[in-house]
Amino acid sequence: MTTTARVPILAGSDAETVAAQAIAERWGLPSETTDNDVFQLWLTNGVLALHWLQSPQKMSPLVVDFHQGKAAYRAQNTQLKNEAIAKAVGVTGQFKPSVVDGTAGLGRDAFVLAGLGCNVQLIERHPVVAALLDNGLHRARQEGDFIGDTCQRMQLIGTDNLFTGSGYTQEPDVVYLDPMYPKTGKQKAQVKKDMQMFQQLVGSDEDADTLLEPALALAKYRVVVKRPNSAPFLAGREPNSQIKSKKHRFDVYIKRGFHESAN
Ligand SMILES: C[S@@+](CC[C@H](N)C(=O)[O-])C[C@H]1O[C@@H](n2cnc3c(N)ncnc32)[C@H](O)[C@@H]1O
């Protein structure tokens, strides 16, 4: 189940109290701690970090940092022909579809698409995840490098736009969905530490099936759904095609070809 655990945000120093308060107000987060807090967000030197106070093992705080680790490596080494996500979304050397990522999470997939030249509007309903993502995008954009430029093509537009149908700055060619799917057995054991924290916070998106209809209504050309290889189709609906990678598959629902007009 998606959890809406109470997660307070705290400032690492007096100088950041106002900035922390602004984040609390923007995402509807509390500023007071309690003895029962499972998670806390800390804003320190401009970096927002999620701490899991009751984690079963020692864990580093969760931070969205597009300049670090796998994300940075991937951004600089992504090759169009090797990315299953690019094939599924329909990115080519000449055509960079505009994308709405309806389940943005920590923005990793959106970052790959933006790195390939797509403009991506991001929607994330979990306020803590949205706050972390917003902070990561803000910090990355300060750098005038490839990664900063990539993050300029990513706009976090809100939390429930798929259902309200409003807030978009551009009609999307493609809607991309990657809802949480309950992990089982072997899959669970393989989940990396930062993802364990993310899963503990967000839970599984048990209402994920409701995303497909509004996504199909919004997309001009296609909807792409990322699923674990063993998962059933979203909303039980068979896609028009599938692109498979090692751990996942991308189910592609085609409304019309990229070269067909709307009428
Ligand atoms: C598996 S994660 C997405 C990971 C993301 N693709 C990435 O690369 O970082 C799924 C996310 O979708 C969000 N989500 C689920 N249903 C949503 C909805 N109806 N609207 C917006 N976000 C939603 C969850 O809160 C969660 O953060």
Short mmCIF file of C-alpha atoms and ligand atoms in Angstrom, two decimals:
data_model
loop_
_atom_site.label_atom_id
_atom_site.label_comp_id
_atom_site.label_asym_id
_atom_site.label_seq_id
_atom_site.Cartn_x
_atom_site.Cartn_y
_atom_site.Cartn_z
CA MET A 1 0.00 0.00 0.00
CA THR A 2 1.13 3.55 -0.58
CA THR A 3 2.03 4.98 2.80
CA THR A 4 1.57 8.58 3.75
CA ALA A 5 3.68 8.29 6.90
CA ARG A 6 4.22 11.58 8.67
CA VAL A 7 7.68 12.80 7.63
CA PRO A 8 8.85 16.07 9.21
CA ILE A 9 11.40 18.35 7.55
CA LEU A 10 14.12 19.93 9.67
CA ALA A 11 16.82 22.49 9.01
CA GLY A 12 20.46 21.48 9.51
CA SER A 13 21.30 25.01 10.71
CA ASP A 14 19.47 28.18 11.80
CA ALA A 15 20.34 29.75 8.44
CA GLU A 16 18.24 27.14 6.62
CA THR A 17 15.11 27.38 8.77
CA VAL A 18 13.28 29.60 6.27
CA ALA A 19 14.21 27.41 3.30
CA ALA A 20 13.11 24.26 5.17
CA GLN A 21 9.83 25.96 6.07
CA ALA A 22 9.24 26.85 2.41
CA ILE A 23 9.72 23.19 1.41
CA ALA A 24 7.37 22.11 4.22
CA GLU A 25 4.70 24.50 2.97
CA ARG A 26 5.13 23.63 -0.69
CA TRP A 27 4.74 19.88 -0.14
CA GLY A 28 2.47 19.92 2.94
CA LEU A 29 5.05 18.41 5.29
CA PRO A 30 5.17 18.98 9.07
CA SER A 31 8.09 20.79 10.75
CA GLU A 32 7.84 19.22 14.21
CA THR A 33 9.45 15.91 15.14
CA THR A 34 7.81 13.25 17.30
CA ASP A 35 9.34 10.30 19.18
CA ASN A 36 7.61 7.96 16.71
CA ASP A 37 9.06 9.38 13.48
CA VAL A 38 10.07 6.59 11.11
CA PHE A 39 11.59 9.02 8.61
CA GLN A 40 12.90 12.59 8.78
CA LEU A 41 13.94 14.97 6.03
CA TRP A 42 16.92 17.22 6.73
CA LEU A 43 17.92 20.27 4.70
CA THR A 44 21.66 20.82 5.11
CA ASN A 45 23.72 23.13 2.91
CA GLY A 46 20.90 23.12 0.37
CA VAL A 47 20.80 19.32 0.13
CA LEU A 48 17.56 17.61 1.13
CA ALA A 49 18.16 14.13 2.57
CA LEU A 50 15.76 11.46 3.79
CA HIS A 51 16.84 9.60 6.94
CA TRP A 52 15.22 6.28 7.85
CA LEU A 53 15.42 6.35 11.64
CA GLN A 54 14.19 2.82 12.19
CA SER A 55 15.97 1.05 9.32
CA PRO A 56 16.83 -2.61 9.93
CA GLN A 57 20.46 -1.99 8.88
CA LYS A 58 22.80 1.00 8.64
CA MET A 59 21.84 3.10 5.65
CA SER A 60 23.03 6.33 4.09
CA PRO A 61 20.36 8.99 3.76
CA LEU A 62 18.49 9.10 0.45
CA VAL A 63 19.34 12.12 -1.70
CA VAL A 64 18.52 12.88 -5.34
CA ASP A 65 21.85 13.80 -6.89
CA PHE A 66 22.01 13.64 -10.67
CA HIS A 67 25.73 14.39 -10.61
CA GLN A 68 26.62 11.30 -8.56
CA GLY A 69 26.81 7.56 -9.09
CA LYS A 70 24.91 5.54 -11.63
CA ALA A 71 22.75 8.44 -12.81
CA ALA A 72 25.74 10.59 -13.74
CA TYR A 73 27.53 7.69 -15.41
CA ARG A 74 24.47 6.72 -17.38
CA ALA A 75 23.80 10.31 -18.47
CA GLN A 76 27.21 10.57 -19.99
CA ASN A 77 27.37 7.11 -21.49
CA THR A 78 23.82 6.58 -22.70
CA GLN A 79 23.63 5.36 -26.26
CA LEU A 80 20.35 5.58 -28.06
CA LYS A 81 20.68 2.15 -29.63
CA ASN A 82 21.34 0.44 -26.28
CA GLU A 83 18.45 1.89 -24.32
CA ALA A 84 15.30 -0.23 -24.31
CA ILE A 85 13.42 2.74 -22.83
CA ALA A 86 14.41 4.88 -25.83
CA LYS A 87 13.07 2.28 -28.26
CA ALA A 88 9.84 1.96 -26.31
CA VAL A 89 9.28 5.73 -26.12
CA GLY A 90 10.25 6.13 -29.78
CA VAL A 91 13.30 8.37 -29.42
CA THR A 92 15.45 8.50 -32.54
CA GLY A 93 18.33 10.67 -33.69
CA GLN A 94 15.83 12.99 -35.39
CA PHE A 95 12.72 12.68 -33.21
CA LYS A 96 12.67 13.49 -29.50
CA PRO A 97 9.08 13.02 -28.32
CA SER A 98 7.79 15.22 -25.53
CA VAL A 99 7.04 13.01 -22.53
CA VAL A 100 4.89 13.13 -19.41
CA ASP A 101 6.35 10.85 -16.76
CA GLY A 102 3.22 10.14 -14.72
CA THR A 103 5.04 8.25 -11.94
CA ALA A 104 8.30 10.17 -11.65
CA GLY A 105 9.73 8.67 -8.43
CA LEU A 106 13.36 9.77 -8.08
CA GLY A 107 13.43 10.87 -11.71
CA ARG A 108 15.90 8.25 -12.94
CA ASP A 109 14.03 7.14 -16.06
CA ALA A 110 13.01 10.73 -16.85
CA PHE A 111 16.67 11.70 -16.59
CA VAL A 112 17.62 9.09 -19.21
CA LEU A 113 14.93 10.39 -21.56
CA ALA A 114 15.91 14.02 -20.97
CA GLY A 115 19.55 13.02 -21.57
CA LEU A 116 18.48 11.72 -24.97
CA GLY A 117 16.94 15.11 -25.74
CA CYS A 118 13.27 14.69 -24.71
CA ASN A 119 11.41 17.37 -22.77
CA VAL A 120 9.90 15.59 -19.78
CA GLN A 121 7.11 16.84 -17.53
CA LEU A 122 7.15 14.93 -14.25
CA ILE A 123 4.28 14.05 -11.93
CA GLU A 124 4.92 12.58 -8.48
CA ARG A 125 2.19 12.17 -5.91
CA HIS A 126 4.22 11.26 -2.82
CA PRO A 127 5.10 14.59 -1.18
CA VAL A 128 8.41 13.36 0.30
CA VAL A 129 9.54 11.88 -3.02
CA ALA A 130 8.42 15.04 -4.83
CA ALA A 131 10.36 17.23 -2.37
CA LEU A 132 13.54 15.13 -2.83
CA LEU A 133 13.19 15.19 -6.61
CA ASP A 134 12.49 18.91 -6.71
CA ASN A 135 15.57 19.59 -4.57
CA GLY A 136 17.74 17.33 -6.76
CA LEU A 137 16.57 19.02 -9.96
CA HIS A 138 17.09 22.48 -8.46
CA ARG A 139 20.68 21.71 -7.40
CA ALA A 140 21.57 19.99 -10.68
CA ARG A 141 20.31 22.95 -12.74
CA GLN A 142 22.74 25.27 -10.94
CA GLU A 143 25.60 23.57 -12.79
CA GLY A 144 26.16 24.73 -16.33
CA ASP A 145 27.22 21.29 -17.56
CA PHE A 146 25.60 18.49 -19.56
CA ILE A 147 23.78 17.17 -16.50
CA GLY A 148 22.53 20.65 -15.55
CA ASP A 149 21.30 21.16 -19.13
CA THR A 150 19.61 17.75 -19.06
CA CYS A 151 17.76 18.69 -15.86
CA GLN A 152 16.57 21.91 -17.55
CA ARG A 153 14.51 19.62 -19.78
CA MET A 154 12.79 18.07 -16.74
CA GLN A 155 9.93 19.98 -15.09
CA LEU A 156 8.19 18.68 -11.98
CA ILE A 157 4.67 19.93 -12.65
CA GLY A 158 2.67 18.49 -9.75
CA THR A 159 1.22 15.55 -7.90
CA ASP A 160 -2.11 14.62 -9.52
CA ASN A 161 -2.09 16.10 -13.03
CA LEU A 162 -2.94 12.79 -14.71
CA PHE A 163 -6.30 12.86 -12.97
CA THR A 164 -7.01 16.60 -13.00
CA GLY A 165 -5.88 16.87 -16.64
CA SER A 166 -4.36 20.30 -15.93
CA GLY A 167 -0.96 21.90 -15.36
CA TYR A 168 0.77 20.75 -18.54
CA THR A 169 3.01 23.16 -20.41
CA GLN A 170 3.04 21.04 -23.56
CA GLU A 171 0.80 18.32 -24.99
CA PRO A 172 2.83 15.12 -24.54
CA ASP A 173 3.61 12.84 -27.45
CA VAL A 174 4.17 10.00 -25.00
CA VAL A 175 3.02 9.24 -21.46
CA TYR A 176 5.42 7.05 -19.50
CA LEU A 177 4.32 5.04 -16.45
CA ASP A 178 6.36 3.02 -13.96
CA PRO A 179 4.17 2.38 -10.91
CA MET A 180 5.53 0.46 -7.93
CA TYR A 181 4.93 -3.25 -8.16
CA PRO A 182 5.14 -5.48 -5.06
CA LYS A 183 8.52 -7.22 -4.97
CA THR A 184 8.56 -10.90 -4.17
CA GLY A 185 11.12 -13.57 -3.16
CA LYS A 186 14.42 -13.32 -5.04
CA GLN A 187 13.57 -9.88 -6.44
CA LYS A 188 13.14 -8.56 -2.89
CA ALA A 189 16.56 -9.83 -1.77
CA GLN A 190 18.21 -8.05 -4.71
CA VAL A 191 16.76 -4.62 -3.99
CA LYS A 192 19.58 -2.17 -3.28
CA LYS A 193 19.68 -0.33 0.04
CA ASP A 194 18.52 3.06 -1.27
CA MET A 195 15.64 1.35 -3.05
CA GLN A 196 14.71 -0.49 0.17
CA MET A 197 14.27 2.89 1.81
CA PHE A 198 12.25 4.16 -1.14
CA GLN A 199 9.99 1.11 -1.05
CA GLN A 200 9.50 1.40 2.68
CA LEU A 201 8.42 5.01 2.21
CA VAL A 202 6.21 4.63 -0.85
CA GLY A 203 4.87 1.08 -0.52
CA SER A 204 3.27 -0.50 -3.59
CA ASP A 205 0.96 1.45 -5.89
CA GLU A 206 -2.08 -0.75 -5.55
CA ASP A 207 -4.23 1.65 -7.56
CA ALA A 208 -1.77 1.53 -10.50
CA ASP A 209 -4.39 0.10 -12.87
CA THR A 210 -6.28 3.41 -12.72
CA LEU A 211 -3.36 5.19 -14.45
CA LEU A 212 -3.75 3.63 -17.88
CA GLU A 213 -6.99 5.28 -19.00
CA PRO A 214 -6.00 8.90 -18.21
CA ALA A 215 -2.56 8.24 -19.69
CA LEU A 216 -4.14 7.02 -22.94
CA ALA A 217 -6.43 10.02 -23.01
CA LEU A 218 -3.50 12.41 -22.58
CA ALA A 219 -0.85 10.93 -24.87
CA LYS A 220 -0.87 12.05 -28.48
CA TYR A 221 0.84 8.94 -29.84
CA ARG A 222 1.58 6.27 -27.23
CA VAL A 223 1.73 5.17 -23.61
CA VAL A 224 4.72 3.20 -22.35
CA VAL A 225 4.43 1.14 -19.16
CA LYS A 226 7.52 -0.26 -17.44
CA ARG A 227 6.83 -3.57 -15.67
CA PRO A 228 8.92 -6.26 -14.00
CA ASN A 229 9.17 -9.17 -16.43
CA SER A 230 6.87 -11.33 -14.30
CA ALA A 231 4.14 -8.71 -13.76
CA PRO A 232 0.74 -8.87 -15.43
CA PHE A 233 -0.28 -6.15 -17.91
CA LEU A 234 -1.39 -2.88 -16.36
CA ALA A 235 -5.19 -2.87 -16.00
CA GLY A 236 -5.12 -6.34 -17.63
CA ARG A 237 -4.82 -4.67 -21.02
CA GLU A 238 -2.61 -6.23 -23.65
CA PRO A 239 -0.14 -3.80 -25.22
CA ASN A 240 0.48 -3.44 -28.98
CA SER A 241 4.14 -4.28 -28.55
CA GLN A 242 6.79 -5.02 -25.95
CA ILE A 243 10.45 -4.14 -25.60
CA LYS A 244 12.33 -6.39 -23.17
CA SER A 245 15.42 -5.68 -21.12
CA LYS A 246 17.15 -7.87 -18.52
CA LYS A 247 14.91 -7.10 -15.55
CA HIS A 248 12.00 -5.26 -17.09
CA ARG A 249 9.80 -5.02 -20.07
CA PHE A 250 8.24 -1.95 -21.60
CA ASP A 251 4.63 -2.44 -22.70
CA VAL A 252 3.77 -0.06 -25.52
CA TYR A 253 0.18 1.07 -26.14
CA ILE A 254 -0.03 2.78 -29.50
CA LYS A 255 -2.75 5.34 -30.25
CA ARG A 256 -1.35 6.30 -33.63
CA GLY A 257 1.97 6.20 -35.45
CA PHE A 258 4.34 9.13 -34.94
CA HIS A 259 3.80 10.20 -38.55
CA GLU A 260 0.03 9.89 -38.56
CA SER A 261 -2.01 13.04 -38.00
CA ALA A 262 -4.69 13.19 -35.27
CA ASN A 263 -7.61 13.07 -37.74
C1 LIG B 1 8.65 2.80 -9.26
S1 LIG B 1 8.53 4.47 -8.81
C2 LIG B 1 9.04 5.29 -10.28
C3 LIG B 1 10.51 5.29 -10.48
C4 LIG B 1 10.93 6.16 -11.61
N1 LIG B 1 10.52 5.63 -12.89
C5 LIG B 1 12.41 6.39 -11.58
O1 LIG B 1 13.07 6.07 -12.60
O2 LIG B 1 12.93 6.93 -10.59
C6 LIG B 1 6.81 4.81 -8.84
C7 LIG B 1 6.45 6.21 -8.37
O3 LIG B 1 5.16 6.54 -8.89
C8 LIG B 1 4.49 7.33 -7.95
N2 LIG B 1 3.05 7.26 -8.26
C9 LIG B 1 2.24 6.20 -8.21
N3 LIG B 1 1.00 6.51 -8.60
C10 LIG B 1 1.01 7.81 -8.91
C11 LIG B 1 0.02 8.73 -9.39
N4 LIG B 1 -1.25 8.36 -9.56
N5 LIG B 1 0.38 10.00 -9.65
C12 LIG B 1 1.67 10.39 -9.45
N6 LIG B 1 2.65 9.57 -8.97
C13 LIG B 1 2.33 8.30 -8.72
C14 LIG B 1 4.88 6.71 -6.62
O4 LIG B 1 4.67 7.60 -5.55
C15 LIG B 1 6.35 6.36 -6.86
O5 LIG B 1 7.19 7.40 -6.43
#
